[in-house]
mmCIF file of C-alpha atoms in Angstrom:
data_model
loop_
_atom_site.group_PDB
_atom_site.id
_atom_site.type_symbol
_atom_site.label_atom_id
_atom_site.label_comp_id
_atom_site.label_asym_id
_atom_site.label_seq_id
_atom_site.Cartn_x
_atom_site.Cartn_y
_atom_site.Cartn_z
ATOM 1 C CA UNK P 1 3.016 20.973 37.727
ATOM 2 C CA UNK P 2 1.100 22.850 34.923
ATOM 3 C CA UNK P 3 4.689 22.491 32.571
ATOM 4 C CA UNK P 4 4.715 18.517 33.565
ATOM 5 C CA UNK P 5 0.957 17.927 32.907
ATOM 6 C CA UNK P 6 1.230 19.522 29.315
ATOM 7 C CA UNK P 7 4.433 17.243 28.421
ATOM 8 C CA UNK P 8 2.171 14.288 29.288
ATOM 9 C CA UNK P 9 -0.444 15.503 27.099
ATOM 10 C CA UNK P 10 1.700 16.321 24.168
ATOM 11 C CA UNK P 11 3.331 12.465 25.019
ATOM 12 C CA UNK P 12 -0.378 11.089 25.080
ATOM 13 C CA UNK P 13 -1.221 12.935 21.818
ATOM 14 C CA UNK P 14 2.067 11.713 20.107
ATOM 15 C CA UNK P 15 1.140 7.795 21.328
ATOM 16 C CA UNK P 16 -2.449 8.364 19.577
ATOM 17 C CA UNK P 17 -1.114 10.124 16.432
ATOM 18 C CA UNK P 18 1.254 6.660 15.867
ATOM 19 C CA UNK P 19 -1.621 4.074 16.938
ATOM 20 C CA UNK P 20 -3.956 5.864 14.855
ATOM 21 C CA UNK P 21 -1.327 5.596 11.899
ATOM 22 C CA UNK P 22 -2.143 9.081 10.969
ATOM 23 C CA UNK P 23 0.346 10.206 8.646
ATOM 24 C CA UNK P 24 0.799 13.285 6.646
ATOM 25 C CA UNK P 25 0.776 14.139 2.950
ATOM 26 C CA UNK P 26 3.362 15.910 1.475
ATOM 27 C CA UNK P 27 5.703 14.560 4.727
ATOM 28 C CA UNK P 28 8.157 11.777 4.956
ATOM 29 C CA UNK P 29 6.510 8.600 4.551
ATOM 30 C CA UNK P 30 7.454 6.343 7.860
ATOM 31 C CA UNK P 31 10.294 4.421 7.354
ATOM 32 C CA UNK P 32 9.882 0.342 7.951
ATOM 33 C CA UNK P 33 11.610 -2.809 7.003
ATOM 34 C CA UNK P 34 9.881 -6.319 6.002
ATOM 35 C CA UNK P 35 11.088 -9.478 5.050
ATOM 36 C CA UNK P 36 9.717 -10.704 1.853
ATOM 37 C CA UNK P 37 8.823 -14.441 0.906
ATOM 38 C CA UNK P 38 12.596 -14.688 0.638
ATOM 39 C CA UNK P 39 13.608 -13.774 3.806
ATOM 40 C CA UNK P 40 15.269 -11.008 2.496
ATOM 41 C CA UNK P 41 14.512 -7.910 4.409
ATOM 42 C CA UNK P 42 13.572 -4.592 2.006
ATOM 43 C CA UNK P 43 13.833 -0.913 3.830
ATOM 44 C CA UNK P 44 11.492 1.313 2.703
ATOM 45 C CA UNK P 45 14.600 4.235 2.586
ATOM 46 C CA UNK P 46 16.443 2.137 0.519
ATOM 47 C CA UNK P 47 14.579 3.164 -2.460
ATOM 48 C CA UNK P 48 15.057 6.652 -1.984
ATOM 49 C CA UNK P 49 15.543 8.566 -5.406
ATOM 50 C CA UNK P 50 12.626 5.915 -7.085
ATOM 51 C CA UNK P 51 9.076 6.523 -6.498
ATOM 52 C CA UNK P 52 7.449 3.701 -5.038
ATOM 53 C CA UNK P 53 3.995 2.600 -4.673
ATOM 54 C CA UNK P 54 2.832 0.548 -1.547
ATOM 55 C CA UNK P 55 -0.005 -2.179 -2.092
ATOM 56 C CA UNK P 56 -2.117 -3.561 1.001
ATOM 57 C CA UNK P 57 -2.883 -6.566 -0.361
ATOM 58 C CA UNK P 58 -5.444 -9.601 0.279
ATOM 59 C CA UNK P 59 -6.024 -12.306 -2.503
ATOM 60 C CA UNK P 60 -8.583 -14.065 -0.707
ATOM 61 C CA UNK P 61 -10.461 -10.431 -0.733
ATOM 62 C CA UNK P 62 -13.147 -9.816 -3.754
ATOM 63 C CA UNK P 63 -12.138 -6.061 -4.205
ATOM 64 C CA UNK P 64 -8.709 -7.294 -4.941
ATOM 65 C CA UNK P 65 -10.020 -10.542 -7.119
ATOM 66 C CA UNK P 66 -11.799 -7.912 -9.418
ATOM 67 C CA UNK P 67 -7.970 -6.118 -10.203
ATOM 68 C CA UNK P 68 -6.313 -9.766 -10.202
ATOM 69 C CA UNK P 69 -8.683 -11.299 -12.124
ATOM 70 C CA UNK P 70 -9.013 -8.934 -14.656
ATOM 71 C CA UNK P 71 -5.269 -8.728 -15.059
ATOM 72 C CA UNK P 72 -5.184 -4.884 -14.104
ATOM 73 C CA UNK P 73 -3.083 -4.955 -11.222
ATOM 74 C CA UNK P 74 -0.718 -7.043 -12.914
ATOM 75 C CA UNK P 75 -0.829 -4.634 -16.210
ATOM 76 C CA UNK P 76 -0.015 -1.508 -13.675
ATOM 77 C CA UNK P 77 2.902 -3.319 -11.784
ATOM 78 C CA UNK P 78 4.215 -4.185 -15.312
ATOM 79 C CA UNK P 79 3.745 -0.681 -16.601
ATOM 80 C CA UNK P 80 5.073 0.943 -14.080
ATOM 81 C CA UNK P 81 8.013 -1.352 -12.703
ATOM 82 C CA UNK P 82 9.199 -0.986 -16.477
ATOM 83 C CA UNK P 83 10.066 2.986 -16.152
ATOM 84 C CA UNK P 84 11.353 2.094 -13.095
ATOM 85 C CA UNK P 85 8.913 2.623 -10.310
ATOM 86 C CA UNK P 86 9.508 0.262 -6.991
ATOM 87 C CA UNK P 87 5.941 -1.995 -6.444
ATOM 88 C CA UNK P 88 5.522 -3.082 -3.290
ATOM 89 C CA UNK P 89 2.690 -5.748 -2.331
ATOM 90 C CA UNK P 90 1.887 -5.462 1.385
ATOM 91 C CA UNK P 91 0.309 -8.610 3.857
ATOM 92 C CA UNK P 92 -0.838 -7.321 6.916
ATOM 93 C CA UNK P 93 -3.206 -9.962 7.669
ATOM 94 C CA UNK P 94 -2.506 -12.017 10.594
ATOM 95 C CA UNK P 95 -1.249 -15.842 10.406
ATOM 96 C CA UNK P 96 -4.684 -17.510 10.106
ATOM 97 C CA UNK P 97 -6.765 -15.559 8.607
ATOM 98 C CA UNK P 98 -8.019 -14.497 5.087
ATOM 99 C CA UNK P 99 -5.079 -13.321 3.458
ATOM 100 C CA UNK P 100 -2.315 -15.190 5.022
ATOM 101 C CA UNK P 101 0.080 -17.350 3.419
ATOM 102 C CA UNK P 102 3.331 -19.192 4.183
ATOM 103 C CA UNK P 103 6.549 -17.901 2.026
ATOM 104 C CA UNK P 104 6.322 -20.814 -0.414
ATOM 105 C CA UNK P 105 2.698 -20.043 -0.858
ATOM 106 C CA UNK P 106 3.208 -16.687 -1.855
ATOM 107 C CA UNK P 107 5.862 -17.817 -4.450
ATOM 108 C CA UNK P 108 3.134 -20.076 -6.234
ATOM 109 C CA UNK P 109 0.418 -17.353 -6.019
ATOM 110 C CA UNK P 110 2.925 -15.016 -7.615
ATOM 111 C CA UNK P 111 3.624 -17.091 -10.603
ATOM 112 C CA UNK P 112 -0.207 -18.398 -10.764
ATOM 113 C CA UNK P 113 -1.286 -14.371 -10.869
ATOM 114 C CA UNK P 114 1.373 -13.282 -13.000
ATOM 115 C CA UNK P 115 2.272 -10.541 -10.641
ATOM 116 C CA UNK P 116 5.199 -8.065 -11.544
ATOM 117 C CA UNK P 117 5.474 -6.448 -7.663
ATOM 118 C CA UNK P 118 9.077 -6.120 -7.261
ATOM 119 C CA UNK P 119 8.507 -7.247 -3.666
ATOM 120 C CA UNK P 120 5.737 -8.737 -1.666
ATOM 121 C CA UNK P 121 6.266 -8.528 1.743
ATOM 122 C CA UNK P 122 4.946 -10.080 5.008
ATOM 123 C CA UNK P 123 3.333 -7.748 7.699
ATOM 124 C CA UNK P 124 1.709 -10.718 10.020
ATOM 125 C CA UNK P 125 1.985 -8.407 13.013
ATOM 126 C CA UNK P 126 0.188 -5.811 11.083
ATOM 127 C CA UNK P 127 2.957 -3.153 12.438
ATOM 128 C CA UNK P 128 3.350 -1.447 9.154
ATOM 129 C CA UNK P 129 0.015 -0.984 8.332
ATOM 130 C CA UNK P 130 -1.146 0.427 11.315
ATOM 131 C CA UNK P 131 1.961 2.778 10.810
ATOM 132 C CA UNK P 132 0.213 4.171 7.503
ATOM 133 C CA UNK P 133 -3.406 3.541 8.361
ATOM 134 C CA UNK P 134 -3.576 0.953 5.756
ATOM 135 C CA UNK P 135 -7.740 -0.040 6.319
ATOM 136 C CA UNK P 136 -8.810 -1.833 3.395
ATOM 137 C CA UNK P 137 -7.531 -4.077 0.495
ATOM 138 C CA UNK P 138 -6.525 -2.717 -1.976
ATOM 139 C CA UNK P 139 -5.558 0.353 -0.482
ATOM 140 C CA UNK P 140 -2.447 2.387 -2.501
ATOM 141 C CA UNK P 141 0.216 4.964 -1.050
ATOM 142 C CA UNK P 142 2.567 6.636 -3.922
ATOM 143 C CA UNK P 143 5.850 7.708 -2.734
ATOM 144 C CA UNK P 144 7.961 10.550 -4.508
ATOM 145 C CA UNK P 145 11.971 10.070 -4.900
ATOM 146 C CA UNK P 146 12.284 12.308 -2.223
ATOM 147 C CA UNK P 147 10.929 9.728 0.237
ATOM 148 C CA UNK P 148 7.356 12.172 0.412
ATOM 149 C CA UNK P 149 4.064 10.530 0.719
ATOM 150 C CA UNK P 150 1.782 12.041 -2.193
ATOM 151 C CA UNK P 151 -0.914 10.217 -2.634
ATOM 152 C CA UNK P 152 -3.004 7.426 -0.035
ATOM 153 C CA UNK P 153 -6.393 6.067 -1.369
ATOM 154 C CA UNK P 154 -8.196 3.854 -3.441
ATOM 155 C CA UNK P 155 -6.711 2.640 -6.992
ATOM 156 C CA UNK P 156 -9.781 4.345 -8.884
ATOM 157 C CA UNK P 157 -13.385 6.023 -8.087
ATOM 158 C CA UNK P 158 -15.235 2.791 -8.505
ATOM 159 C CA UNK P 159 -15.915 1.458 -5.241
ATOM 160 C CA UNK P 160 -16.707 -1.750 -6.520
ATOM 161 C CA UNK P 161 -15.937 -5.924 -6.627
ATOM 162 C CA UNK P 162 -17.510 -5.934 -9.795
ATOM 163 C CA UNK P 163 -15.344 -6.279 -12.850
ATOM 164 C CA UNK P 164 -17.634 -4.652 -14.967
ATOM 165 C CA UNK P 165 -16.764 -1.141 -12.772
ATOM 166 C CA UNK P 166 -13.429 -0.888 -14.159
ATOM 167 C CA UNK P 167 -15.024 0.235 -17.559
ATOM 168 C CA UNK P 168 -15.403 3.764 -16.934
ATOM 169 C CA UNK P 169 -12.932 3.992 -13.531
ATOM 170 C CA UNK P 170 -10.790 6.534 -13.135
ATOM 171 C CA UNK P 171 -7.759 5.352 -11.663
ATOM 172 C CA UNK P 172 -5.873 7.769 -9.564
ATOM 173 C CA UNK P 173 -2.998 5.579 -9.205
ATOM 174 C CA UNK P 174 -2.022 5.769 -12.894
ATOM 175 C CA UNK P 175 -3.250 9.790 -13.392
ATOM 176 C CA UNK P 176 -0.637 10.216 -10.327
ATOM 177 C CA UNK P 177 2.272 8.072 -11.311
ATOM 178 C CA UNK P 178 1.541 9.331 -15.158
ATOM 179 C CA UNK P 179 2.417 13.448 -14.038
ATOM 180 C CA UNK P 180 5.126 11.929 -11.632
ATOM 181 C CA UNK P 181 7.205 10.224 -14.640
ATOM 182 C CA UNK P 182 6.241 13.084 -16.870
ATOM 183 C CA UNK P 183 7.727 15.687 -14.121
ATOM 184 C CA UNK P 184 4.540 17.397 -13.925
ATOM 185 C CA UNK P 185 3.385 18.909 -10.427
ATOM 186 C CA UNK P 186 1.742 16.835 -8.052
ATOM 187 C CA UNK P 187 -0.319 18.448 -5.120
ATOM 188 C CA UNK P 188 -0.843 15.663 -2.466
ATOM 189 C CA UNK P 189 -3.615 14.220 -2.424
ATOM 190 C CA UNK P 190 -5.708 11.341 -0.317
ATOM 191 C CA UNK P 191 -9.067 9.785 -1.673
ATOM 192 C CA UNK P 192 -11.364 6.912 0.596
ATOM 193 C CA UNK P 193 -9.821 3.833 -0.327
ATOM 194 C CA UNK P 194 -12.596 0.708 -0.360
ATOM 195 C CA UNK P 195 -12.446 -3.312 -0.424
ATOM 196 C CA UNK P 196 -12.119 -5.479 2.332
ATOM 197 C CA UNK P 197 -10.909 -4.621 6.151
ATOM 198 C CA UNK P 198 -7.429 -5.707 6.579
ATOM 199 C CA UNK P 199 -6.998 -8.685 8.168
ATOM 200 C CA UNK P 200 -4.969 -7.465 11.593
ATOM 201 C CA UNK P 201 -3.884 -9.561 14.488
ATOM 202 C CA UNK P 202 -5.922 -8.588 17.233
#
């Protein structure tokens, strides 16, 4: 009786781990698949051997207006696509709210923003990002080419909409990806991410 009551437990405890989305630096980052505006489906494992950054993502959100608007998000994607890192832009908010958009939508806003993602991809049941805990928008996950999560935060220590706070930032994201390409040692590391709640389907 004891034995089967701590098997439930340790089942209960699993169950809340997932829900919660609490995953683990330094582990393998939770596999997933998503369609894009496309309809072509991308596999998170299928990049294996690339490092890949993940990008919760809300245009309608002022904390991601201040990196769209000032053209830093794009300059990062471009930067970073260009040695060969995988961008991925991640929707999780729900068909009808802030956030949302329909596939041919999301092809105009990419052209209009001048976005170099190499995917954006459509998480309307929010599945994914309560898999990694994604809260906010922005909020950034780097993946090494070992399929490891090493980093999940903010882009930078400003926890601002403003524009004007990307002055003196620090951005973690590039400092991290920077060593990675450079083969330097990366300890994982998470940081508080800000900006807007993500927009889940309740």
């Amino acid at each position: 009786m004891r034995l089967m009551s701590g098997v439930l437990t340790f089942i209960l405890l699993a169950f809340v781990f997932t829900q919660a989305g609490e995953i683990k630096l330094g582990a393998p980052a939770p596999d997933f698949t998503l369609k894009d505006a496309e309809g072509k489906a991308h596999q998170l494992s299928d990049y294996r051997g690339k490092i890949v950054v993940l990008e919760w993502v809300n245009y309608g959100c002022p904390f991601v207006k201040k990196f769209y608007n000032s053209g830093t998000m794009q300059a990062l994607q471009k930067k970073y696509t260009e040695k060969g890192v995988v961008w991925i832009s991640i929707c999780s908010s729900a068909p009808g709210k802030q956030g949302h958009y329909a596939p041919e939508k999301i092809r105009e806003l990419k052209k209009e923003k001048g976005a170099f993602y190499t995917a954006y991809l459509i998480d309307e049941e929010g599945t994914v990002g309560r898999l990694y805990g994604a809260k906010t928008t922005p909020h950034m996950f780097i993946i090494d080419p070992d399929g490891n999560l090493v980093y999940a935060g903010a882009i930078d220590d400003q926890p601002s909409s403003k524009q004007s706070s990307l002055k003196n930032a620090r951005n973690y994201l590039s400092e991290t990806l920077d060593k990675m390409l450079q083969n330097q040692p990366v300890k994982p590391f998470m940081t508080k991410p800000y900006g807007c709640s993500v927009k889940y389907k309740k």
